[in-house]
Structures are given as structure tokens and as C-alpha cells.
Amino acid sequence: MTLQFDPLEHPHRRRNALNGDWVLVSPHRTKRPWQGQVEKSTPEMRPPYDPECYLCPGNMRVGGKRNPQFVSTFVFDNDFAALLPDGPRGEVGSSALLQAQAETGVCRVICFSPRHDLTLPVMELGDLRRVVDVWAQQIEEIGARPDINYVQIFENKGAVMGSSNPHPHGQIWSNHTIPVEPAKEDQQQRAYFERHDRPLLLDYLAQELEIGERVVVQNRHWVVLVPYWAVWPFEVLLLPRRHTLSLPDLTSDERDALADILKRLTTRYDNLFETSFPYSMGWHGQPTDGQRHPHWQLHAHFYPPLLRSATVKKFMVGYEMLGMPQRDITAEQAADRLRQMSEVHYTEMTEIE
Ligand code: H2U
Ligand code: ZN
């Protein structure tokens, strides 16, 4: 008897159309992953101002510089930058096996708010809109430099993701060369565009909207979905509906809608395990080499490590380091779970007696 392949039952691998990688999916391992108690952690109380915080207004940073009394967002050059702007150019390649290239770039830190106790889901929409504007403005400003060809904006949230400070902040690292992940996406999107004359992610979004089962939340300009090829338990992709190459191209209305969807997504995230949900998120858009890259479609990735509770997280070890990434809970189950979440933040819910 030959068995019919059922992706809801049988181990399989899925291809990431955006970067060309594969992920192993083992749905049979957790038929009912949501049984059992979800541990609740007591919400961490933070003061609106922390005299010890190097990101709070008016405070001294580690390098000896003092932050201004900023009232909305604040951007500064990273005091411990991983890339430096004015280095030499050059290559050494004495053998095919030993190659190096000089790399230069600009690294900055963005404070999302002067308030030490806030996070994206509990910020006001108007303040989130300012964060969107700063992201766009920074890409424009740094990307205009002839020595910078890619600007990577990201946020590491939570101690498990290596964030050094709970004050709401993100980072910018920008390079002369295009980093590995966007370079893979560039290649896949370019190949698809050459073949189909349509941006890969626009076609992908159309299919996902038609199927519906991996869509988490949407508004007039944006869609959040758990990608078919997701590796992290509650990984999502945030996509504009319109063909958009880069954050600075967003209209004012699209930026307002982005603030809305960011708040709604991150609120759902926090509500999942009633905790400040950790993740690394970041924006991918076209390179800033001065050319137009119509095969590109702007998007953000959210990669959260939590699996079952505020304390059970996924580790990329063993087979995943040596073979390929693997997941038990399927993308469809994760999307369903996120769809069920309230858009009222758990810290702001009033108990019904
Ligand atoms: P993370 O929370 O993701 O670690 O980001 C904080 C960044 O802030 C980090 O890259 C920088 C670190 O280099 N930093 C400063 O620029 N000045 C400081 O006084 C402390 C930390
Ligand atoms: Zn602070």
C-alpha cells in the first residue's frame, strides 16, 4: 500500500522561496502543541526613567558622551561600532582558500522613545509613526553615502536575543558590501523577476491572501503572515501590499498603516505568553547603491525564539547546525495561534470578575 503524502502528518521539507534555503518540518511530533498550562510570568515593572540606563535622556553613555533631553526618538553613532566609516579598501587573496576584503560602514543606535518603560506594543500610534519616519530617514541619509551600499535596520528585543538594555531601541548597521542574507534574497528575487516579470514577494503575497491560512493580521496597506518556510516557531513576514522597493518610498498613509500593524502584531506577540515577547526583527529592502532594483519588495522579518512559554525557547543546535533548520509546530498552527490573540495588550486588559 502506498501512502499519500500529507504535509499535516508527514515529515517534509519546505523551500524558502525568498532565500533558497530549505527547512525540515516534523508535524507529527506535536499534533496538539497547545495542551497544558502556559506558564505566566509576572510583568516586569520598569520606571519611566532609569538613572542607570545609557539610553535614557540626559544620561551618560559608556563612551563618555551624554544623551540630550530628547522627547521622541534619538539616533546616535554606536560607541562600539562593528564597522568603521573611514577605513582602507583592499583585498588579500594569497590563495583561493584564504581570502579577505576590507569592510567599512556606519553603525547607529535608535532610541524609539525617551520612556525607559515602553515597548513598541504599548507605545502610542503617533510615536510609532515617528519610529517609522526615523527608519526611512536613516536609510535615505546613510544610503546616500557613496561608500554605503546596504543599510540594515534591526531591533534585538529581550535579553534572550542578546539585547543589552530594555530601553526601547533598535540598531542600524550599514556596509559597503551587501550582507549575506539580503544578498541571497537579492539573487532569488532577481531570478524570479527575470523569469516572470513580476516581483517574487508580490506573487507570494497574492497566493497567501488567497489561501488565507497563514495570514495573521492585515490592514489597508500591510499584511503579516507566517511564511510557508518559517524556521522560528512564531516567525512572521510583514509585507506591503504595493510594490515598494525601500522604506523611504512609503507614503504618509502607508507609514501610518505601518505604525498600526506594528502595534497590532507586537501586541499579539506579547499576549501569546503574557510576556514581553523577545525577537530579532529587521527590514530588508533594495540595496542603496544608487540604482533601482525593481525585483525587490520591501519587507520585515520577525524571528522570535519562544516556543511554548515565556521560558521555553528554540535553540538552533545539533541537526540544525549541521544539517538544516527544523520545526515541529507548523507554520499554519503558529498562524492560527497568533490569529486567536487579542489586540488589547495583556497589561492593559481589565479583569472581568
Ligand atoms: P543591543 O541592545 O542590541 O545590544 O544594542 C545596544 C547597542 O548600543 C550596542 O551595539 C551600543 C552597543 O554597542 N552602545 C553604545 O553605543 N553606547 C553605550 O553607551 C552602550 C551601548
Ligand atoms: Zn532608559
Short mmCIF file of C-alpha atoms and ligand atoms in Angstrom, two decimals:
data_model
loop_
_atom_site.label_atom_id
_atom_site.label_comp_id
_atom_site.label_asym_id
_atom_site.label_seq_id
_atom_site.Cartn_x
_atom_site.Cartn_y
_atom_site.Cartn_z
CA MET A 1 0.00 0.00 0.00
CA THR A 2 1.41 3.40 -0.91
CA LEU A 3 0.77 6.20 1.49
CA GLN A 4 -0.43 9.59 0.24
CA PHE A 5 1.88 12.42 1.31
CA ASP A 6 0.06 14.71 3.72
CA PRO A 7 2.04 17.77 4.86
CA LEU A 8 -0.11 17.95 8.00
CA GLU A 9 1.00 14.45 9.00
CA HIS A 10 4.29 13.56 7.42
CA PRO A 11 7.80 14.91 7.80
CA HIS A 12 8.74 17.05 4.82
CA ARG A 13 10.96 19.88 3.78
CA ARG A 14 9.81 23.26 2.55
CA ARG A 15 11.75 25.61 0.34
CA ASN A 16 12.25 29.21 1.31
CA ALA A 17 11.47 30.94 -1.99
CA LEU A 18 12.96 34.18 -0.70
CA ASN A 19 16.46 32.94 0.13
CA GLY A 20 16.62 29.50 -1.49
CA ASP A 21 17.20 27.58 1.80
CA TRP A 22 15.24 24.55 3.00
CA VAL A 23 13.58 23.84 6.35
CA LEU A 24 12.60 20.44 7.75
CA VAL A 25 9.03 20.28 9.12
CA SER A 26 8.03 17.48 11.51
CA PRO A 27 4.30 17.98 12.13
CA HIS A 28 3.78 14.51 13.60
CA ARG A 29 5.91 15.44 16.63
CA THR A 30 3.36 17.85 18.04
CA LYS A 31 -0.13 17.03 16.98
CA ARG A 32 -1.50 19.08 19.86
CA PRO A 33 1.18 21.51 20.92
CA TRP A 34 -1.19 23.74 22.82
CA GLN A 35 -2.22 21.33 25.53
CA GLY A 36 -1.06 22.02 29.03
CA GLN A 37 -0.64 25.17 31.02
CA VAL A 38 1.17 28.15 29.63
CA GLU A 39 3.37 29.49 32.38
CA LYS A 40 2.69 33.11 33.12
CA SER A 41 5.48 35.38 34.16
CA THR A 42 4.87 38.39 36.34
CA PRO A 43 5.18 41.51 34.19
CA GLU A 44 8.45 43.26 34.76
CA MET A 45 7.89 46.74 36.17
CA ARG A 46 10.24 49.39 34.90
CA PRO A 47 10.42 53.07 35.81
CA PRO A 48 9.80 55.63 33.01
CA TYR A 49 13.29 56.96 33.69
CA ASP A 50 16.27 54.91 34.89
CA PRO A 51 19.31 56.89 36.05
CA GLU A 52 21.50 53.86 35.27
CA CYS A 53 20.28 53.46 31.65
CA TYR A 54 22.68 54.54 28.91
CA LEU A 55 19.75 55.20 26.57
CA CYS A 56 17.58 57.41 28.81
CA PRO A 57 17.53 61.17 28.09
CA GLY A 58 20.23 63.20 29.79
CA ASN A 59 22.26 60.15 30.84
CA MET A 60 25.92 59.39 30.19
CA ARG A 61 26.80 56.63 27.75
CA VAL A 62 29.63 54.15 28.26
CA GLY A 63 31.89 56.03 25.85
CA GLY A 64 31.57 59.24 27.90
CA LYS A 65 29.08 61.10 25.67
CA ARG A 66 25.86 62.42 27.18
CA ASN A 67 22.41 61.91 25.63
CA PRO A 68 20.38 65.09 25.01
CA GLN A 69 16.99 65.59 26.68
CA PHE A 70 15.26 64.03 23.68
CA VAL A 71 11.46 63.93 23.64
CA SER A 72 10.61 61.46 20.86
CA THR A 73 13.28 59.43 19.00
CA PHE A 74 17.05 59.82 19.23
CA VAL A 75 19.73 58.44 16.90
CA PHE A 76 23.45 58.34 17.71
CA ASP A 77 26.60 56.72 16.32
CA ASN A 78 27.23 53.41 18.10
CA ASP A 79 30.05 53.94 20.62
CA PHE A 80 31.24 50.38 19.94
CA ALA A 81 30.58 50.23 16.20
CA ALA A 82 31.21 46.91 14.44
CA LEU A 83 32.04 48.80 11.23
CA LEU A 84 34.02 51.98 10.84
CA PRO A 85 33.45 54.51 8.05
CA ASP A 86 36.89 55.65 7.07
CA GLY A 87 38.94 52.50 6.74
CA PRO A 88 41.12 51.48 3.81
CA ARG A 89 39.82 49.45 0.88
CA GLY A 90 41.54 46.30 -0.19
CA GLU A 91 41.63 42.57 -0.59
CA VAL A 92 44.02 39.85 0.29
CA GLY A 93 43.68 36.60 -1.54
CA SER A 94 47.03 34.94 -1.45
CA SER A 95 45.26 31.65 -2.07
CA ALA A 96 41.76 30.61 -3.10
CA LEU A 97 41.26 29.36 0.44
CA LEU A 98 42.43 32.41 2.34
CA GLN A 99 40.55 35.49 1.23
CA ALA A 100 39.65 38.70 3.00
CA GLN A 101 38.20 42.04 1.97
CA ALA A 102 38.33 45.26 3.93
CA GLU A 103 34.82 46.29 5.01
CA THR A 104 33.64 49.75 6.03
CA GLY A 105 30.33 51.07 7.28
CA VAL A 106 28.32 53.13 9.72
CA CYS A 107 26.62 51.81 12.88
CA ARG A 108 23.99 53.72 14.81
CA VAL A 109 21.60 53.16 17.68
CA ILE A 110 17.98 54.41 17.57
CA CYS A 111 16.07 55.10 20.76
CA PHE A 112 12.40 54.59 19.91
CA SER A 113 11.19 56.65 22.85
CA PRO A 114 12.54 58.66 25.79
CA ARG A 115 10.47 56.41 28.05
CA HIS A 116 12.50 53.59 29.59
CA ASP A 117 9.39 51.55 30.43
CA LEU A 118 7.78 51.37 27.00
CA THR A 119 7.98 48.82 24.19
CA LEU A 120 6.56 49.01 20.66
CA PRO A 121 3.17 47.39 21.52
CA VAL A 122 2.42 49.86 24.30
CA MET A 123 3.62 52.99 22.51
CA GLU A 124 1.10 55.47 21.08
CA LEU A 125 0.41 55.20 17.34
CA GLY A 126 1.77 58.70 16.73
CA ASP A 127 5.04 57.76 18.42
CA LEU A 128 5.30 54.55 16.40
CA ARG A 129 4.81 56.63 13.27
CA ARG A 130 7.85 58.68 14.31
CA VAL A 131 9.88 55.47 14.58
CA VAL A 132 8.82 54.57 11.02
CA ASP A 133 9.88 58.04 9.82
CA VAL A 134 13.26 57.72 11.53
CA TRP A 135 13.88 54.32 9.93
CA ALA A 136 13.07 55.77 6.50
CA GLN A 137 15.10 58.92 7.06
CA GLN A 138 18.14 56.96 8.23
CA ILE A 139 18.06 54.70 5.17
CA GLU A 140 17.87 57.78 2.99
CA GLU A 141 20.67 59.60 4.79
CA ILE A 142 23.11 56.73 5.28
CA GLY A 143 22.20 55.11 1.96
CA ALA A 144 23.08 58.33 0.12
CA ARG A 145 26.74 57.89 1.07
CA PRO A 146 28.69 56.55 -1.91
CA ASP A 147 30.58 54.15 0.37
CA ILE A 148 27.37 52.54 1.70
CA ASN A 149 25.52 50.03 -0.45
CA TYR A 150 23.30 48.38 2.13
CA VAL A 151 21.61 49.74 5.26
CA GLN A 152 20.37 47.10 7.71
CA ILE A 153 17.85 48.29 10.29
CA PHE A 154 17.02 45.89 13.09
CA GLU A 155 15.80 45.50 16.64
CA ASN A 156 17.05 42.91 19.13
CA LYS A 157 14.39 42.69 21.79
CA GLY A 158 14.80 40.87 25.09
CA ALA A 159 17.78 39.54 26.97
CA VAL A 160 17.49 36.11 25.30
CA MET A 161 18.14 37.82 21.98
CA GLY A 162 21.24 39.49 23.35
CA SER A 163 19.70 42.91 23.80
CA SER A 164 21.82 44.77 26.29
CA ASN A 165 19.13 47.08 27.61
CA PRO A 166 15.30 47.01 27.94
CA HIS A 167 15.02 50.68 26.93
CA PRO A 168 13.13 50.53 23.58
CA HIS A 169 15.77 50.78 20.88
CA GLY A 170 16.99 49.38 17.62
CA GLN A 171 20.15 49.49 15.59
CA ILE A 172 21.46 50.29 12.15
CA TRP A 173 24.48 48.59 10.64
CA SER A 174 25.36 49.69 7.14
CA ASN A 175 28.02 48.29 4.85
CA HIS A 176 29.96 48.84 1.71
CA THR A 177 29.09 45.31 0.58
CA ILE A 178 25.66 43.68 0.68
CA PRO A 179 25.39 41.34 3.69
CA VAL A 180 24.78 37.61 3.23
CA GLU A 181 21.00 37.43 3.91
CA PRO A 182 19.90 40.34 1.70
CA ALA A 183 22.33 39.11 -0.95
CA LYS A 184 20.58 35.70 -1.03
CA GLU A 185 17.20 37.43 -1.26
CA ASP A 186 18.51 39.69 -3.99
CA GLN A 187 19.54 36.68 -6.04
CA GLN A 188 16.24 34.81 -5.60
CA GLN A 189 14.12 37.89 -6.30
CA ARG A 190 16.19 38.79 -9.33
CA ALA A 191 15.93 35.28 -10.80
CA TYR A 192 12.15 35.22 -10.27
CA PHE A 193 11.70 38.68 -11.78
CA GLU A 194 13.73 37.77 -14.86
CA ARG A 195 11.55 34.71 -15.40
CA HIS A 196 8.11 36.05 -14.53
CA ASP A 197 8.44 39.81 -14.91
CA ARG A 198 6.79 40.19 -11.51
CA PRO A 199 8.30 40.70 -8.04
CA LEU A 200 8.52 37.36 -6.22
CA LEU A 201 7.05 38.64 -2.98
CA LEU A 202 4.04 40.25 -4.65
CA ASP A 203 3.14 36.95 -6.27
CA TYR A 204 3.78 35.17 -2.98
CA LEU A 205 1.54 37.61 -1.09
CA ALA A 206 -1.27 37.16 -3.61
CA GLN A 207 -1.13 33.39 -3.09
CA GLU A 208 -1.06 33.68 0.69
CA LEU A 209 -4.04 36.06 0.69
CA GLU A 210 -5.97 33.62 -1.45
CA ILE A 211 -5.15 30.65 0.80
CA GLY A 212 -5.55 32.67 3.98
CA GLU A 213 -4.39 30.08 6.50
CA ARG A 214 -1.02 31.65 7.21
CA VAL A 215 -2.23 35.27 7.36
CA VAL A 216 -2.14 36.69 10.90
CA VAL A 217 -3.28 40.30 10.62
CA GLN A 218 -3.77 42.84 7.83
CA ASN A 219 -4.79 46.43 7.24
CA ARG A 220 -5.25 48.64 4.18
CA HIS A 221 -1.56 48.67 3.24
CA TRP A 222 0.13 45.79 5.11
CA VAL A 223 -0.12 42.06 5.69
CA VAL A 224 1.53 39.96 8.42
CA LEU A 225 1.84 36.25 7.69
CA VAL A 226 3.74 33.24 8.93
CA PRO A 227 5.76 32.35 5.84
CA TYR A 228 5.31 28.88 4.40
CA TRP A 229 9.01 28.24 5.04
CA ALA A 230 9.20 29.74 8.57
CA VAL A 231 12.01 28.35 10.74
CA TRP A 232 11.34 30.06 14.08
CA PRO A 233 8.18 28.98 15.94
CA PHE A 234 6.31 32.28 15.57
CA GLU A 235 8.32 33.83 12.77
CA VAL A 236 6.40 36.31 10.60
CA LEU A 237 6.92 38.29 7.44
CA LEU A 238 5.50 41.82 7.24
CA LEU A 239 4.73 42.89 3.68
CA PRO A 240 3.33 45.98 1.99
CA ARG A 241 0.52 45.30 -0.48
CA ARG A 242 2.00 47.73 -3.01
CA HIS A 243 5.23 47.14 -4.89
CA THR A 244 7.70 49.09 -2.73
CA LEU A 245 11.48 48.96 -3.04
CA SER A 246 12.51 50.60 0.19
CA LEU A 247 11.20 52.25 3.38
CA PRO A 248 11.75 55.85 2.14
CA ASP A 249 9.29 55.11 -0.72
CA LEU A 250 6.36 54.71 1.69
CA THR A 251 3.61 57.34 1.52
CA SER A 252 2.40 59.08 4.64
CA ASP A 253 -0.72 56.92 4.75
CA GLU A 254 1.36 53.76 4.34
CA ARG A 255 3.54 54.87 7.24
CA ASP A 256 0.52 55.43 9.48
CA ALA A 257 -0.77 52.00 8.50
CA LEU A 258 2.65 50.53 9.27
CA ALA A 259 2.53 52.01 12.77
CA ASP A 260 -0.91 50.40 13.18
CA ILE A 261 0.17 46.95 12.03
CA LEU A 262 3.36 47.05 14.13
CA LYS A 263 1.33 47.76 17.23
CA ARG A 264 -1.19 45.05 16.46
CA LEU A 265 1.43 42.41 15.67
CA THR A 266 3.64 43.10 18.69
CA THR A 267 0.58 43.19 20.97
CA ARG A 268 -0.41 39.74 19.73
CA TYR A 269 3.15 38.58 20.31
CA ASP A 270 3.15 39.82 23.92
CA ASN A 271 -0.26 38.26 24.56
CA LEU A 272 0.86 34.84 23.37
CA PHE A 273 2.74 34.01 26.57
CA GLU A 274 1.80 37.13 28.55
CA THR A 275 5.34 38.30 28.47
CA SER A 276 7.39 40.97 26.73
CA PHE A 277 7.95 38.75 23.68
CA PRO A 278 11.58 38.61 22.58
CA TYR A 279 12.60 38.65 18.94
CA SER A 280 15.05 39.94 16.39
CA MET A 281 13.33 41.90 13.68
CA GLY A 282 14.70 43.79 10.73
CA TRP A 283 13.94 45.43 7.40
CA HIS A 284 15.05 44.21 4.02
CA GLY A 285 14.78 46.49 1.03
CA GLN A 286 16.74 47.24 -2.10
CA PRO A 287 20.47 47.99 -1.86
CA THR A 288 21.44 51.65 -1.61
CA ASP A 289 23.91 51.56 -4.50
CA GLY A 290 22.11 54.37 -6.31
CA GLN A 291 20.36 52.06 -8.76
CA ARG A 292 16.72 50.97 -8.91
CA HIS A 293 16.14 47.29 -8.26
CA PRO A 294 12.57 46.57 -9.38
CA HIS A 295 12.85 42.88 -8.47
CA TRP A 296 12.94 43.90 -4.81
CA GLN A 297 9.96 44.08 -2.50
CA LEU A 298 10.36 45.73 0.89
CA HIS A 299 9.60 43.51 3.90
CA ALA A 300 10.37 42.97 7.57
CA HIS A 301 11.22 39.67 9.25
CA PHE A 302 10.42 38.92 12.88
CA TYR A 303 12.36 35.98 14.31
CA PRO A 304 11.18 35.11 17.85
CA PRO A 305 12.78 32.18 19.71
CA LEU A 306 9.98 31.36 22.18
CA LEU A 307 8.26 28.03 21.63
CA ARG A 308 5.77 27.12 24.37
CA SER A 309 6.04 29.65 27.17
CA ALA A 310 7.99 32.63 28.35
CA THR A 311 10.82 30.30 29.29
CA VAL A 312 10.82 27.52 26.68
CA LYS A 313 12.77 28.63 23.66
CA LYS A 314 14.02 27.09 20.50
CA PHE A 315 17.75 26.51 20.12
CA MET A 316 19.42 26.08 16.78
CA VAL A 317 21.68 23.20 17.75
CA GLY A 318 22.62 19.68 16.74
CA TYR A 319 21.00 18.74 13.46
CA GLU A 320 20.11 22.38 12.81
CA MET A 321 23.74 23.46 12.98
CA LEU A 322 24.96 20.54 10.95
CA GLY A 323 22.02 19.67 8.70
CA MET A 324 19.26 22.21 8.31
CA PRO A 325 16.75 24.09 10.44
CA GLN A 326 13.77 22.09 11.68
CA ARG A 327 10.42 22.85 13.27
CA ASP A 328 7.68 20.80 14.92
CA ILE A 329 4.73 23.17 15.15
CA THR A 330 3.79 24.00 11.59
CA ALA A 331 3.60 27.48 10.12
CA GLU A 332 -0.16 27.01 9.82
CA GLN A 333 -0.55 26.14 13.52
CA ALA A 334 1.56 29.13 14.51
CA ALA A 335 -0.50 31.47 12.32
CA ASP A 336 -3.71 30.11 13.79
CA ARG A 337 -2.43 30.64 17.30
CA LEU A 338 -1.38 34.25 16.56
CA ARG A 339 -4.73 34.94 14.88
CA GLN A 340 -6.53 33.95 18.08
CA MET A 341 -4.67 36.53 20.15
CA SER A 342 -6.35 39.71 21.34
CA GLU A 343 -5.17 43.09 20.10
CA VAL A 344 -5.56 44.55 23.58
CA HIS A 345 -2.23 44.27 25.38
CA TYR A 346 -2.39 41.89 28.33
CA THR A 347 -1.11 44.55 30.71
CA GLU A 348 -3.97 46.82 29.68
CA MET A 349 -6.76 44.26 29.90
CA THR A 350 -9.25 44.85 32.68
CA GLU A 351 -10.17 41.70 34.55
CA ILE A 352 -13.79 40.66 34.22
CA GLU A 353 -14.93 39.50 37.65
P1 H2U B 1 21.76 45.86 21.82
O1 H2U B 1 20.81 46.14 22.92
O2 H2U B 1 21.13 45.14 20.65
O3 H2U B 1 22.99 45.20 22.35
O4 H2U B 1 22.22 47.28 21.24
C1 H2U B 1 22.81 48.25 22.01
C2 H2U B 1 23.95 48.89 21.24
O5 H2U B 1 24.31 50.06 21.93
C3 H2U B 1 25.20 48.03 21.15
O6 H2U B 1 25.53 47.82 19.80
C4 H2U B 1 25.67 50.26 21.86
C5 H2U B 1 26.27 48.86 21.85
O7 H2U B 1 27.48 48.85 21.12
N1 H2U B 1 26.08 51.10 22.98
C6 H2U B 1 26.53 52.37 22.75
O8 H2U B 1 26.67 52.78 21.59
N2 H2U B 1 26.85 53.19 23.80
C7 H2U B 1 26.73 52.80 25.11
O9 H2U B 1 26.98 53.59 25.98
C8 H2U B 1 26.35 51.43 25.43
C9 H2U B 1 25.93 50.55 24.31
ZN ZN B 2 16.33 54.04 29.67
#
